Structures are given as structure tokens and as C-alpha cells.
Amino acid sequence: MDKFINKMRRSLGINGLLTALFGVFVIVWPEKSASFISMIIGFSLLVTGFVRFLASFNRKNEIDMNHIVNVMVSIVYWLAGIFIFADIKYATVSLLIVVGILVGIAWVSEGISQLTFLNGISNGRAVFVFLAIINIIAGVVLIISPFIGGLLLWEFLGFMLLFIGVMKLVQYFVIRS
């Protein structure tokens, strides 16, 4: 049992250290860290397109139309990956805008959902109305200004990663005793 606990403790320490370091990276260099994530997305699109292209030729009993569609989809993946690498700054800004818009839509939807949920609640309606209004306002602000909102969400992610990493490191040292 001690070997298992030691392995778990070591894993927790490494995970905590990496999480905290990535959190600091996001906080100190938000643009560079977002660009790094954009490059990872671009690379994964290129690899996915390549694998999908190869897989389309490995199918012997495939109908010709399916083969053509798979090749076309792999080309779309390649083009998306190439566009990301062609202008990393633009891709990073686009990533932050998309995140801002999607989170904004999610928050507005959540607020509307909370308002419709009020019919079944008899106690604490004021809290639900207040939270629903906060969600809707925050969502609309993100939709109106998605880049700034996406950047703020990115910074918040950095702080949360740093906090989670530090908490894991605390657990690492507490388990030792």
C-alpha cells in the first residue's frame, strides 16, 4: 500500500507543479500562452487531416463518394491548420473571440434557463432571479465585447490553474506526513 501512496503522491506533486507553472505562464504571458494553444490546435488539425487522409485510402470496400468526402474533409483540416500557422496572432485573437462569444451565449442561455426554472420554485425566487440577471448581463457583455471578455477569461483561467496547482502541491506535502 505504501508504494501506491508514494506513486499517487509523486503524481500529485508533478501534476501540481505543472499546473501551477502553466498558470503562471498564462498570467505572466497571456498572449504567448494563447498563441501556444493556437499552435497546438493548428498542429492537431494538420495531424488529424493527415491521419484522416491516410485512413481514407486504407478502406477497401468503401464507396467512391465516401472516399472523396473523406479526402475533402482532410483537406479542410489541412487548410485550417495552415491558416493558423500563417498568422498566429490572428488565430490567437480569433480563438479568444470565439471563446468569448461561446461563453457569452452559454451564460445568456443559463440565465434564461434559470428564469424558466422559477415556475417550479416556491422558496428563494429572488436569488434565482438575481443570478439569472447576472448571467444574462455577463453573457451579453461577453457577446458585445468578445475579445476583451475572452482575454479576461484566459487570465482567470491562469489564476485558477495557479491556485489548483498550489493546492495540489500543498496536498503533496501533507500526504508525506
mmCIF file of C-alpha atoms in Angstrom:
data_model
loop_
_atom_site.group_PDB
_atom_site.id
_atom_site.type_symbol
_atom_site.label_atom_id
_atom_site.label_comp_id
_atom_site.label_asym_id
_atom_site.label_seq_id
_atom_site.Cartn_x
_atom_site.Cartn_y
_atom_site.Cartn_z
ATOM 1 C CA MET A 1 0.000 0.000 0.000
ATOM 2 C CA ASP A 2 2.909 2.377 0.654
ATOM 3 C CA LYS A 3 4.105 2.009 -2.963
ATOM 4 C CA PHE A 4 0.677 3.017 -4.225
ATOM 5 C CA ILE A 5 0.512 6.041 -1.916
ATOM 6 C CA ASN A 6 4.037 7.088 -2.925
ATOM 7 C CA LYS A 7 3.143 6.824 -6.625
ATOM 8 C CA MET A 8 -0.038 8.815 -6.090
ATOM 9 C CA ARG A 9 1.830 11.408 -4.046
ATOM 10 C CA ARG A 10 4.541 11.763 -6.696
ATOM 11 C CA SER A 11 1.905 12.041 -9.421
ATOM 12 C CA LEU A 12 0.072 14.700 -7.398
ATOM 13 C CA GLY A 13 3.278 16.676 -6.910
ATOM 14 C CA ILE A 14 4.234 16.592 -10.593
ATOM 15 C CA ASN A 15 0.690 17.474 -11.644
ATOM 16 C CA GLY A 16 0.538 20.320 -9.132
ATOM 17 C CA LEU A 17 3.886 21.722 -10.231
ATOM 18 C CA LEU A 18 3.000 21.592 -13.944
ATOM 19 C CA THR A 19 -0.447 23.078 -13.346
ATOM 20 C CA ALA A 20 0.982 25.927 -11.254
ATOM 21 C CA LEU A 21 3.707 26.607 -13.839
ATOM 22 C CA PHE A 22 1.197 26.718 -16.686
ATOM 23 C CA GLY A 23 -0.996 29.028 -14.591
ATOM 24 C CA VAL A 24 1.961 31.386 -14.080
ATOM 25 C CA PHE A 25 2.724 31.162 -17.821
ATOM 26 C CA VAL A 26 -0.867 32.198 -18.635
ATOM 27 C CA ILE A 27 -0.847 35.042 -16.073
ATOM 28 C CA VAL A 28 2.564 36.486 -16.950
ATOM 29 C CA TRP A 29 2.400 35.979 -20.724
ATOM 30 C CA PRO A 30 -1.282 35.766 -21.712
ATOM 31 C CA GLU A 31 -0.610 36.489 -25.395
ATOM 32 C CA LYS A 32 2.244 33.998 -25.702
ATOM 33 C CA SER A 33 0.341 31.270 -23.850
ATOM 34 C CA ALA A 34 -2.759 31.813 -26.003
ATOM 35 C CA SER A 35 -0.538 31.726 -29.106
ATOM 36 C CA PHE A 36 0.973 28.480 -27.841
ATOM 37 C CA ILE A 37 -2.513 26.953 -27.502
ATOM 38 C CA SER A 38 -3.352 28.218 -31.013
ATOM 39 C CA MET A 39 -0.237 26.480 -32.341
ATOM 40 C CA ILE A 40 -1.241 23.254 -30.589
ATOM 41 C CA ILE A 41 -4.682 23.488 -32.215
ATOM 42 C CA GLY A 42 -3.078 24.158 -35.621
ATOM 43 C CA PHE A 43 -0.705 21.228 -35.235
ATOM 44 C CA SER A 44 -3.533 18.912 -34.169
ATOM 45 C CA LEU A 45 -5.568 19.983 -37.217
ATOM 46 C CA LEU A 46 -2.646 19.181 -39.537
ATOM 47 C CA VAL A 47 -2.091 15.783 -37.907
ATOM 48 C CA THR A 48 -5.822 14.979 -37.917
ATOM 49 C CA GLY A 49 -6.045 15.870 -41.601
ATOM 50 C CA PHE A 50 -3.030 13.679 -42.398
ATOM 51 C CA VAL A 51 -4.374 10.707 -40.428
ATOM 52 C CA ARG A 52 -7.829 11.088 -41.945
ATOM 53 C CA PHE A 53 -6.296 11.289 -45.419
ATOM 54 C CA LEU A 54 -4.317 8.079 -44.856
ATOM 55 C CA ALA A 55 -7.350 6.355 -43.349
ATOM 56 C CA SER A 56 -9.433 7.187 -46.415
ATOM 57 C CA PHE A 57 -7.048 5.120 -48.556
ATOM 58 C CA ASN A 58 -6.995 2.131 -46.204
ATOM 59 C CA ARG A 59 -10.656 1.295 -46.707
ATOM 60 C CA LYS A 60 -11.040 -1.318 -49.440
ATOM 61 C CA ASN A 61 -14.823 -1.710 -49.519
ATOM 62 C CA GLU A 62 -15.627 1.976 -49.358
ATOM 63 C CA ILE A 63 -17.936 3.659 -51.823
ATOM 64 C CA ASP A 64 -16.178 6.226 -54.024
ATOM 65 C CA MET A 65 -18.281 9.130 -52.715
ATOM 66 C CA ASN A 66 -17.266 8.399 -49.101
ATOM 67 C CA HIS A 67 -13.624 8.304 -50.162
ATOM 68 C CA ILE A 68 -13.955 11.677 -51.890
ATOM 69 C CA VAL A 69 -15.709 13.208 -48.873
ATOM 70 C CA ASN A 70 -13.002 11.921 -46.503
ATOM 71 C CA VAL A 71 -10.267 13.372 -48.702
ATOM 72 C CA MET A 72 -12.108 16.708 -48.865
ATOM 73 C CA VAL A 73 -12.533 16.795 -45.074
ATOM 74 C CA SER A 74 -8.836 16.063 -44.588
ATOM 75 C CA ILE A 75 -8.004 18.956 -46.942
ATOM 76 C CA VAL A 76 -10.244 21.253 -44.873
ATOM 77 C CA TYR A 77 -8.332 20.189 -41.732
ATOM 78 C CA TRP A 78 -5.032 20.927 -43.500
ATOM 79 C CA LEU A 79 -6.207 24.327 -44.686
ATOM 80 C CA ALA A 80 -7.402 25.261 -41.185
ATOM 81 C CA GLY A 81 -4.045 24.205 -39.716
ATOM 82 C CA ILE A 82 -2.123 26.097 -42.400
ATOM 83 C CA PHE A 83 -4.205 29.247 -41.831
ATOM 84 C CA ILE A 84 -3.434 29.084 -38.121
ATOM 85 C CA PHE A 85 0.304 28.852 -38.762
ATOM 86 C CA ALA A 86 0.161 31.505 -41.498
ATOM 87 C CA ASP A 87 -0.845 34.143 -38.936
ATOM 88 C CA ILE A 88 -0.596 33.005 -35.316
ATOM 89 C CA LYS A 89 -1.606 36.417 -33.944
ATOM 90 C CA TYR A 90 -4.831 36.445 -35.945
ATOM 91 C CA ALA A 91 -5.537 32.849 -34.972
ATOM 92 C CA THR A 92 -4.994 33.706 -31.296
ATOM 93 C CA VAL A 93 -7.300 36.719 -31.461
ATOM 94 C CA SER A 94 -9.875 34.564 -33.252
ATOM 95 C CA LEU A 95 -9.566 31.898 -30.552
ATOM 96 C CA LEU A 96 -10.183 34.452 -27.798
ATOM 97 C CA ILE A 97 -13.146 35.929 -29.696
ATOM 98 C CA VAL A 98 -14.713 32.517 -30.256
ATOM 99 C CA VAL A 99 -14.250 31.622 -26.580
ATOM 100 C CA GLY A 100 -15.765 34.966 -25.542
ATOM 101 C CA ILE A 101 -18.790 34.531 -27.816
ATOM 102 C CA LEU A 102 -19.390 30.889 -26.849
ATOM 103 C CA VAL A 103 -19.133 31.578 -23.118
ATOM 104 C CA GLY A 104 -21.387 34.627 -23.579
ATOM 105 C CA ILE A 105 -24.008 32.530 -25.351
ATOM 106 C CA ALA A 106 -23.721 29.862 -22.646
ATOM 107 C CA TRP A 107 -24.199 32.432 -19.870
ATOM 108 C CA VAL A 108 -27.220 34.032 -21.574
ATOM 109 C CA SER A 109 -28.707 30.564 -22.085
ATOM 110 C CA GLU A 110 -28.049 29.712 -18.450
ATOM 111 C CA GLY A 111 -29.764 32.925 -17.305
ATOM 112 C CA ILE A 112 -32.805 32.241 -19.477
ATOM 113 C CA SER A 113 -32.857 28.653 -18.209
ATOM 114 C CA GLN A 114 -32.809 29.898 -14.614
ATOM 115 C CA LEU A 115 -35.697 32.260 -15.318
ATOM 116 C CA THR A 116 -37.789 29.456 -16.818
ATOM 117 C CA PHE A 117 -36.912 27.223 -13.863
ATOM 118 C CA LEU A 118 -38.569 29.698 -11.490
ATOM 119 C CA ASN A 119 -42.046 28.255 -12.109
ATOM 120 C CA GLY A 120 -41.206 25.157 -10.048
ATOM 121 C CA ILE A 121 -39.554 27.043 -7.159
ATOM 122 C CA SER A 122 -41.504 28.400 -4.239
ATOM 123 C CA ASN A 123 -38.649 29.465 -1.941
ATOM 124 C CA GLY A 124 -35.670 31.629 -2.815
ATOM 125 C CA ARG A 125 -37.060 33.024 -6.057
ATOM 126 C CA ALA A 126 -35.221 36.321 -5.561
ATOM 127 C CA VAL A 127 -31.852 34.539 -5.541
ATOM 128 C CA PHE A 128 -32.670 32.748 -8.794
ATOM 129 C CA VAL A 129 -33.862 35.973 -10.438
ATOM 130 C CA PHE A 130 -30.732 37.819 -9.280
ATOM 131 C CA LEU A 131 -28.385 35.090 -10.546
ATOM 132 C CA ALA A 132 -30.304 34.808 -13.818
ATOM 133 C CA ILE A 133 -29.997 38.555 -14.409
ATOM 134 C CA ILE A 134 -26.271 38.454 -13.582
ATOM 135 C CA ASN A 135 -25.787 35.563 -16.048
ATOM 136 C CA ILE A 136 -27.698 37.341 -18.793
ATOM 137 C CA ILE A 137 -25.882 40.662 -18.298
ATOM 138 C CA ALA A 138 -22.453 38.975 -18.166
ATOM 139 C CA GLY A 139 -23.294 36.923 -21.254
ATOM 140 C CA VAL A 140 -24.446 39.972 -23.213
ATOM 141 C CA VAL A 141 -21.265 41.853 -22.216
ATOM 142 C CA LEU A 142 -19.163 38.942 -23.487
ATOM 143 C CA ILE A 143 -21.110 38.789 -26.744
ATOM 144 C CA ILE A 144 -20.775 42.556 -27.265
ATOM 145 C CA SER A 145 -17.046 42.582 -26.422
ATOM 146 C CA PRO A 146 -15.847 39.019 -27.043
ATOM 147 C CA PHE A 147 -12.120 39.752 -27.380
ATOM 148 C CA ILE A 148 -11.775 41.573 -24.058
ATOM 149 C CA GLY A 149 -14.065 39.024 -22.418
ATOM 150 C CA GLY A 150 -12.064 36.146 -23.879
ATOM 151 C CA LEU A 151 -8.840 37.729 -22.665
ATOM 152 C CA LEU A 152 -10.277 38.179 -19.163
ATOM 153 C CA LEU A 153 -11.485 34.566 -19.166
ATOM 154 C CA TRP A 154 -7.985 33.490 -20.244
ATOM 155 C CA GLU A 155 -6.430 35.450 -17.369
ATOM 156 C CA PHE A 156 -8.969 33.969 -14.954
ATOM 157 C CA LEU A 157 -8.026 30.505 -16.219
ATOM 158 C CA GLY A 158 -4.399 31.306 -15.406
ATOM 159 C CA PHE A 159 -5.251 32.303 -11.839
ATOM 160 C CA MET A 160 -7.399 29.205 -11.379
ATOM 161 C CA LEU A 161 -4.632 26.942 -12.708
ATOM 162 C CA LEU A 162 -2.136 28.571 -10.367
ATOM 163 C CA PHE A 163 -4.493 28.131 -7.414
ATOM 164 C CA ILE A 164 -5.248 24.484 -8.266
ATOM 165 C CA GLY A 165 -1.546 23.752 -8.769
ATOM 166 C CA VAL A 166 -0.621 25.291 -5.409
ATOM 167 C CA MET A 167 -3.412 23.315 -3.683
ATOM 168 C CA LYS A 168 -2.108 20.089 -5.229
ATOM 169 C CA LEU A 169 1.400 20.915 -4.038
ATOM 170 C CA VAL A 170 0.010 21.514 -0.536
ATOM 171 C CA GLN A 171 -1.639 18.093 -0.704
ATOM 172 C CA TYR A 172 1.664 16.616 -1.872
ATOM 173 C CA PHE A 173 3.441 17.906 1.236
ATOM 174 C CA VAL A 174 0.573 16.990 3.579
ATOM 175 C CA ILE A 175 0.487 13.382 2.364
ATOM 176 C CA ARG A 176 4.149 12.991 3.277
ATOM 177 C CA SER A 177 3.430 13.057 6.979
#
